[in-house]
Amino acid sequence: MELSHRTLSRSGHYRDLSLSDLSPALSLGLFRQMLRLRRTEEALLAEYHPAEEMRCPIHFCIGQEAVPAALSTLVRTDDFLFSHHRSHGYYFAKGAPLRELFAEIYGRETGANGGRAGSQDISHSDSHFYSGAILSGAVSIAVGAAFGFKFKKSPQVAISGFGEGATDEGAFWEAMNYSGKQKLPILFVIENNRYATFSDQLKRQADDNITERVRPFGVRATKIFGNDCALAHRTLRSAIERLRSGDGPELVEAYTYRWNSHVGPEDDGANNYRGPEEMAFWKDNCPIVLLEERLREAGLLSDAEKARMESEIAAEIAANFKFAKESPFPKAADWRAMNYEDRSPMADRLLGTAARGAFDHDQAEAKLGPY
Ligand SMILES: Cc1ncc(C[n+]2csc(CCOP(=O)(O)OP(=O)(O)O)c2C)c(N)n1
Ligand SMILES: [Mg+2]
């Protein structure tokens, strides 16, 4: 049966997850990583309202833990990972410090970007992790990084993670063209969760056959059921191995699903863009449950072991909240120092108005002229 969102939501409980080629330690490690990401996102989601202390939009990734968990065991420190707006799973996959993610979304000075970027534009340059809210924008930047690695004959790879919505953009297809032609060491990871905001992929594209469409550009492409963490690990591992041997580029399309609204913790069901059967299929095929079933069958996970993981994760999350909430806010005076470009006085003047709390687009334009 052809893998697509239409066929998947009619296909019942998934039984093909296999641990045959994974060690017990790796299988448990993948499980722990998914659980850690899920609990982190659940905790942030629960704290968002009514506290209103996270003053930035957050695109939660609950339900989409398998790909980040698999990637977390495969990327090396000196690889570069570029993410889109739904950034937490990729930040986590790159091993960037979670307490700096918490502090960032609480707007604190100790955050990954001093509290100024928030969730969807967070980066952590020491971890070689970058995200960005411009759909497909970071894809082009990842291609540039991969070109640099090839040029320097470095064994590093670039990983570019995004949703199927990014493939609506021209920049994505330019990335296919250039990386295929130049045989760049880049892995494109698409988490296809069917929707871009509220729009079904088939309302935006003539067919849901991204893997077929990228192959003529010279991009090796595989599509998988993205809630099978063992399969995700196996597929991404082979792709990354081929990239390191200079045989790039690669694209992996993982079919998965977000359980929450497009953005924020509010329910966006009132928009009637998806039905209850579809959600029921994806909750029944939760990536954590699918792996847990096999681990328990294989005698690798007991109630006691799971409880131990849960309490370690809960302690880590509590410490991250404490760190974030006890950290200072950035000082308004720092706004001016944030302009990296000495030759753009207009930006300095605009930042000056923002620092005084007076920024207003129309007023600024009236005072400063068009910019
Ligand atoms: C260039 C550009 N156009 C539009 C948007 C608004 N926008 C933000 S998220 C989004 C949908 C993204 O869908 P997808 O890429 O599938 O990722 P998902 O949110 O499903 O994880 C859109 C259209 C944007 N951020 N950038
Ligand atoms: Mg999507």
Coordinates of C-alpha atoms and ligand atoms in Angstrom, one line a residue:
M1 CA 0.0 0.0 0.0
E2 CA 1.4 3.4 -1.0
L3 CA 2.4 5.4 2.1
S4 CA 0.4 8.6 2.4
H5 CA -1.7 10.3 5.0
R6 CA -4.9 9.1 3.3
T7 CA -3.9 5.4 3.5
L8 CA -2.3 5.7 6.9
S9 CA -5.4 6.9 8.8
R10 CA -7.3 3.9 7.6
S11 CA -4.6 1.3 8.4
G12 CA -5.2 0.5 12.1
H13 CA -2.6 -0.2 14.7
Y14 CA 1.0 -0.4 13.4
R15 CA 2.7 -3.7 14.2
D16 CA 5.9 -3.5 12.1
L17 CA 8.3 -1.9 14.5
S18 CA 11.4 -4.1 14.8
L19 CA 14.3 -3.9 17.2
S20 CA 16.2 -6.7 15.4
D21 CA 19.2 -4.6 14.4
L22 CA 19.3 -2.2 17.4
S23 CA 21.1 -3.0 20.6
P24 CA 19.1 -3.0 23.9
A25 CA 21.0 0.1 25.1
L26 CA 20.2 2.0 21.9
S27 CA 16.5 0.8 21.9
L28 CA 16.1 2.1 25.5
G29 CA 18.0 5.2 24.7
L30 CA 15.7 6.1 21.9
F31 CA 12.7 5.5 24.2
R32 CA 14.2 7.7 26.9
Q33 CA 14.8 10.5 24.4
M34 CA 11.2 10.4 23.1
L35 CA 9.9 10.4 26.6
R36 CA 12.1 13.3 27.6
L37 CA 11.0 15.4 24.6
R38 CA 7.3 14.5 25.2
R39 CA 7.4 15.4 28.9
T40 CA 9.4 18.6 28.2
E41 CA 6.8 19.7 25.7
E42 CA 3.9 18.7 27.9
A43 CA 5.3 20.7 30.8
L44 CA 5.9 23.8 28.7
L45 CA 2.4 23.5 27.2
A46 CA 0.9 23.3 30.7
E47 CA 2.8 26.3 31.9
Y48 CA 2.0 28.5 28.9
H49 CA -1.5 29.6 30.2
P50 CA -2.6 31.1 32.5
A51 CA 0.9 32.1 33.7
E52 CA 1.6 34.1 30.5
E53 CA 5.3 34.1 31.3
M54 CA 6.4 32.7 27.9
R55 CA 5.8 35.7 25.7
C56 CA 6.6 34.1 22.4
P57 CA 4.7 31.8 20.0
I58 CA 5.5 28.1 20.5
H59 CA 4.9 25.4 17.9
F60 CA 4.8 22.3 20.0
C61 CA 5.9 18.9 18.6
I62 CA 4.0 16.5 20.8
G63 CA 3.3 13.4 18.6
Q64 CA 6.4 14.0 16.5
E65 CA 9.1 12.7 18.8
A66 CA 10.5 9.7 16.8
V67 CA 12.6 11.7 14.2
P68 CA 14.2 14.0 16.8
A69 CA 15.0 11.1 19.1
A70 CA 16.5 9.1 16.2
L71 CA 18.5 12.1 15.0
S72 CA 19.8 12.7 18.5
T73 CA 21.7 9.5 18.5
L74 CA 23.2 10.1 15.0
V75 CA 24.3 13.7 14.7
R76 CA 27.9 14.6 15.7
T77 CA 28.8 17.7 17.6
D78 CA 30.4 19.3 14.6
D79 CA 27.5 18.6 12.2
F80 CA 25.2 21.5 11.7
L81 CA 21.4 21.2 12.1
F82 CA 19.0 23.8 10.7
S83 CA 15.4 23.7 11.8
H84 CA 12.1 25.5 11.1
H85 CA 9.6 27.2 13.4
R86 CA 8.7 23.9 15.1
S87 CA 12.2 23.9 16.6
H88 CA 12.2 22.2 20.0
G89 CA 12.6 18.6 18.7
Y90 CA 15.6 19.6 16.5
Y91 CA 17.2 21.7 19.2
F92 CA 16.8 18.7 21.4
A93 CA 18.2 16.4 18.7
K94 CA 21.3 18.5 18.4
G95 CA 22.0 18.1 22.1
A96 CA 21.8 21.8 22.8
P97 CA 21.2 22.6 26.5
L98 CA 17.5 22.4 27.4
R99 CA 17.8 24.8 30.2
E100 CA 18.9 27.5 27.7
L101 CA 15.8 26.6 25.6
F102 CA 13.6 27.2 28.7
A103 CA 15.3 30.4 29.6
E104 CA 15.1 31.6 26.0
I105 CA 11.3 31.1 25.8
Y106 CA 10.9 32.8 29.2
G107 CA 12.8 35.8 27.6
R108 CA 15.7 35.7 30.0
E109 CA 19.3 36.8 29.6
T110 CA 20.6 33.2 30.2
G111 CA 18.6 31.9 27.2
A112 CA 20.3 30.5 24.1
N113 CA 19.9 33.9 22.5
G114 CA 19.8 36.1 25.5
G115 CA 16.0 35.9 25.5
R116 CA 15.5 37.8 22.3
A117 CA 14.8 35.1 19.8
G118 CA 12.1 33.0 21.5
S119 CA 11.1 29.5 20.3
Q120 CA 10.8 29.7 16.6
D121 CA 14.1 31.6 15.9
I122 CA 16.2 30.0 18.6
S123 CA 19.8 29.1 17.8
H124 CA 22.7 27.7 19.8
S125 CA 25.9 28.3 17.9
D126 CA 28.1 26.3 20.2
S127 CA 26.0 23.3 19.3
H128 CA 25.8 24.3 15.6
F129 CA 22.1 24.5 15.8
Y130 CA 20.0 27.2 14.0
S131 CA 16.3 27.6 13.4
G132 CA 14.2 30.2 11.6
A133 CA 10.6 31.2 11.2
I134 CA 10.8 32.0 7.4
L135 CA 9.4 28.9 5.8
S136 CA 12.2 27.1 3.9
G137 CA 14.6 30.0 4.7
A138 CA 16.9 27.8 6.8
V139 CA 16.9 25.2 4.0
S140 CA 18.9 27.5 1.8
I141 CA 21.3 28.3 4.6
A142 CA 21.8 24.6 5.3
V143 CA 22.7 24.1 1.6
G144 CA 25.3 26.9 2.0
A145 CA 26.8 25.1 5.1
A146 CA 26.9 21.8 3.2
F147 CA 28.7 23.6 0.3
G148 CA 31.2 24.9 2.8
F149 CA 31.9 21.3 4.1
K150 CA 32.4 20.0 0.6
F151 CA 34.6 22.9 -0.3
K152 CA 36.8 22.3 2.8
K153 CA 36.7 18.5 2.2
S154 CA 35.4 18.2 5.8
P155 CA 33.5 15.1 6.9
Q156 CA 30.7 17.2 8.5
V157 CA 27.2 17.0 7.3
A158 CA 24.4 19.5 7.3
I159 CA 20.9 18.5 8.4
S160 CA 17.9 20.5 7.4
G161 CA 14.7 19.6 9.2
F162 CA 11.3 21.1 8.3
G163 CA 7.6 20.2 7.5
E164 CA 6.0 19.3 4.2
G165 CA 4.8 23.0 4.0
A166 CA 8.4 24.1 3.3
T167 CA 8.1 22.2 0.0
D168 CA 5.4 24.7 -1.1
E169 CA 8.2 27.2 -1.4
G170 CA 10.5 27.9 -4.3
A171 CA 13.6 28.0 -2.1
F172 CA 13.1 24.3 -1.3
W173 CA 13.2 23.4 -5.0
E174 CA 16.3 25.6 -5.6
A175 CA 17.9 23.7 -2.7
M176 CA 17.1 20.4 -4.4
N177 CA 18.6 21.6 -7.7
Y178 CA 21.8 23.0 -6.3
S179 CA 22.5 20.2 -3.7
G180 CA 21.8 17.5 -6.3
K181 CA 24.0 19.1 -8.9
Q182 CA 26.8 19.7 -6.4
K183 CA 26.4 16.3 -4.6
L184 CA 26.4 18.1 -1.3
P185 CA 26.6 16.4 2.1
I186 CA 23.2 17.4 3.2
L187 CA 20.3 15.5 4.7
F188 CA 16.8 17.0 4.2
V189 CA 14.4 15.7 6.8
I190 CA 10.7 16.3 6.2
E191 CA 8.3 15.6 9.0
N192 CA 5.2 15.4 7.0
N193 CA 2.3 16.0 9.4
R194 CA -0.2 16.6 6.6
Y195 CA -0.9 20.2 7.4
A196 CA 0.6 23.6 6.9
T197 CA -1.3 25.6 9.6
F198 CA -4.8 24.4 8.6
S199 CA -4.2 23.4 5.0
D200 CA -4.1 19.8 3.9
Q201 CA -1.1 19.1 1.7
L202 CA -3.4 18.0 -1.2
K203 CA -5.0 21.5 -1.1
R204 CA -1.6 23.0 -1.8
Q205 CA 0.1 20.4 -4.0
A206 CA -1.2 18.3 -6.9
D207 CA 0.1 15.1 -5.4
D208 CA 1.7 14.1 -2.1
N209 CA 4.7 12.5 -3.8
I210 CA 7.6 14.7 -2.6
T211 CA 10.1 11.8 -2.7
E212 CA 9.3 11.1 -6.4
R213 CA 9.6 14.7 -7.3
V214 CA 13.0 15.3 -5.8
R215 CA 14.7 12.3 -7.3
P216 CA 15.2 13.8 -10.8
F217 CA 17.2 16.5 -9.1
G218 CA 19.8 13.9 -8.0
V219 CA 18.5 13.7 -4.4
R220 CA 18.2 10.2 -3.0
A221 CA 14.8 10.1 -1.3
T222 CA 13.1 7.7 1.1
K223 CA 9.7 7.9 2.7
I224 CA 8.8 6.1 6.0
F225 CA 6.2 5.8 8.6
G226 CA 7.6 8.5 10.9
N227 CA 6.2 7.2 14.2
D228 CA 8.3 4.1 14.1
C229 CA 11.4 5.3 15.9
A230 CA 13.5 2.2 15.1
L231 CA 12.7 2.6 11.4
A232 CA 13.5 6.3 11.6
H233 CA 16.8 5.5 13.2
R234 CA 17.7 2.8 10.6
T235 CA 16.8 5.1 7.7
L236 CA 18.5 8.2 9.0
R237 CA 21.6 6.2 10.0
S238 CA 22.0 4.8 6.4
A239 CA 21.4 8.2 4.9
I240 CA 24.0 9.9 7.1
E241 CA 26.6 7.1 6.5
R242 CA 26.2 7.7 2.7
L243 CA 26.6 11.4 3.2
R244 CA 29.8 11.0 5.1
S245 CA 31.2 8.9 2.3
G246 CA 30.5 11.7 -0.1
D247 CA 27.5 10.3 -1.8
G248 CA 24.9 13.1 -1.1
P249 CA 22.4 14.6 -0.9
E250 CA 19.6 12.6 0.8
L251 CA 16.0 13.3 1.7
V252 CA 13.9 11.4 4.2
E253 CA 10.2 12.1 4.4
A254 CA 8.7 10.8 7.7
Y255 CA 4.9 10.7 7.9
T256 CA 3.9 11.8 11.4
Y257 CA 1.3 14.0 13.1
R258 CA 1.1 16.9 15.5
W259 CA -1.4 16.4 18.3
N260 CA -1.8 20.0 19.2
S261 CA -2.8 23.2 17.5
H262 CA -0.5 24.6 14.8
V263 CA 0.8 27.1 17.4
G264 CA 0.3 27.5 21.1
P265 CA -1.5 25.3 23.6
E266 CA -5.0 26.5 22.5
D267 CA -7.1 23.9 20.6
D268 CA -7.5 24.9 17.0
G269 CA -10.2 22.3 16.3
A270 CA -12.8 25.0 15.8
N271 CA -11.3 25.5 12.4
N272 CA -12.6 22.0 11.4
Y273 CA -9.6 21.2 9.3
R274 CA -9.2 17.7 10.6
G275 CA -11.5 15.0 11.9
P276 CA -11.6 12.9 15.1
E277 CA -10.8 9.6 13.3
E278 CA -7.6 10.9 12.1
M279 CA -6.5 12.1 15.5
A280 CA -7.6 8.7 17.0
F281 CA -5.4 6.9 14.5
W282 CA -2.3 9.0 15.4
K283 CA -2.9 8.8 19.1
D284 CA -3.3 5.0 18.9
N285 CA 0.0 5.0 17.0
C286 CA 1.9 7.3 19.4
P287 CA 5.6 6.9 18.7
I288 CA 6.4 6.3 22.4
V289 CA 3.7 3.7 22.8
L290 CA 4.8 1.8 19.6
L291 CA 8.4 1.5 20.9
E292 CA 7.3 0.8 24.4
E293 CA 5.2 -2.2 23.2
R294 CA 8.3 -3.8 21.6
L295 CA 10.6 -3.0 24.5
R296 CA 8.2 -4.6 27.0
E297 CA 7.7 -7.7 24.8
A298 CA 11.5 -8.1 24.6
G299 CA 11.7 -7.8 28.4
L300 CA 13.8 -4.6 28.0
L301 CA 11.5 -2.2 29.9
S302 CA 9.9 -2.8 33.2
D303 CA 7.5 -0.6 35.2
A304 CA 10.3 0.2 37.6
E305 CA 12.7 1.2 34.8
K306 CA 10.1 3.5 33.2
A307 CA 9.3 5.0 36.6
R308 CA 13.0 5.7 37.1
M309 CA 13.2 7.5 33.7
E310 CA 10.1 9.5 34.5
S311 CA 11.4 10.8 37.8
E312 CA 14.8 11.7 36.3
I313 CA 13.1 13.5 33.5
A314 CA 10.7 15.3 35.9
A315 CA 13.7 16.5 38.0
E316 CA 15.5 17.8 34.9
I317 CA 12.3 19.7 33.8
A318 CA 11.8 21.2 37.3
A319 CA 15.5 22.3 37.3
N320 CA 15.0 23.9 33.8
F321 CA 12.0 25.9 34.9
K322 CA 13.8 27.0 38.1
F323 CA 16.8 28.1 36.0
A324 CA 14.6 30.0 33.6
K325 CA 12.4 31.7 36.1
E326 CA 15.2 32.8 38.4
S327 CA 17.3 34.2 35.5
P328 CA 17.2 38.0 34.9
F329 CA 15.5 39.6 31.9
P330 CA 17.8 41.3 29.4
K331 CA 18.4 44.9 29.9
A332 CA 16.7 47.3 27.5
A333 CA 19.9 49.2 27.0
D334 CA 21.4 46.1 25.3
W335 CA 19.1 46.6 22.3
R336 CA 21.6 48.9 20.6
A337 CA 24.5 46.6 21.0
M338 CA 22.5 43.9 19.2
N339 CA 22.8 45.5 15.8
Y340 CA 25.6 43.5 14.1
E341 CA 25.8 45.7 11.0
D342 CA 27.8 49.0 11.6
R343 CA 26.7 50.3 8.3
S344 CA 23.0 50.3 9.0
P345 CA 22.3 53.5 11.0
M346 CA 18.6 53.1 10.2
A347 CA 18.5 49.9 12.1
D348 CA 20.2 51.6 15.1
R349 CA 17.5 54.3 15.1
L350 CA 14.7 51.8 14.9
L351 CA 16.3 49.8 17.7
G352 CA 16.5 53.0 19.7
T353 CA 12.8 53.6 19.4
A354 CA 12.1 50.0 20.4
A355 CA 14.4 50.4 23.5
R356 CA 12.3 53.4 24.6
G357 CA 9.2 51.2 24.2
A358 CA 8.0 53.6 21.5
F359 CA 8.2 51.4 18.5
D360 CA 5.3 51.9 16.1
H361 CA 5.7 51.0 12.5
D362 CA 3.6 53.9 11.1
Q363 CA 5.1 56.5 13.5
A364 CA 8.6 55.3 12.8
E365 CA 8.0 55.6 9.1
A366 CA 6.5 59.1 9.5
K367 CA 9.5 60.2 11.5
L368 CA 12.3 58.4 9.8
G369 CA 11.0 58.1 6.3
P370 CA 10.4 54.8 4.4
Y371 CA 12.7 51.9 5.2
Ligands
LIG1 C1 7.8 32.4 3.9 C2 6.7 32.1 4.9 N1 5.5 32.1 4.5 C3 4.5 31.8 5.4 C4 4.8 31.6 6.7 C5 3.7 31.4 7.7 N2 3.7 30.0 8.2 C6 4.3 29.7 9.4 S1 4.2 28.1 9.8 C7 3.4 27.7 8.3 C8 3.0 26.3 8.0 C9 4.2 25.4 8.1 O1 3.8 24.1 7.8 P1 4.9 22.9 7.7 O2 6.0 23.4 6.9 O3 4.2 21.7 7.1 O4 5.4 22.7 9.2 P2 4.5 22.3 10.4 O5 4.0 23.6 11.0 O6 3.4 21.5 9.9 O7 5.4 21.6 11.3 C10 3.2 28.9 7.6 C11 2.6 28.9 6.3 C12 6.1 31.7 7.1 N3 6.5 31.5 8.3 N4 7.1 31.9 6.1
MG2 MG 3.2 20.3 8.2

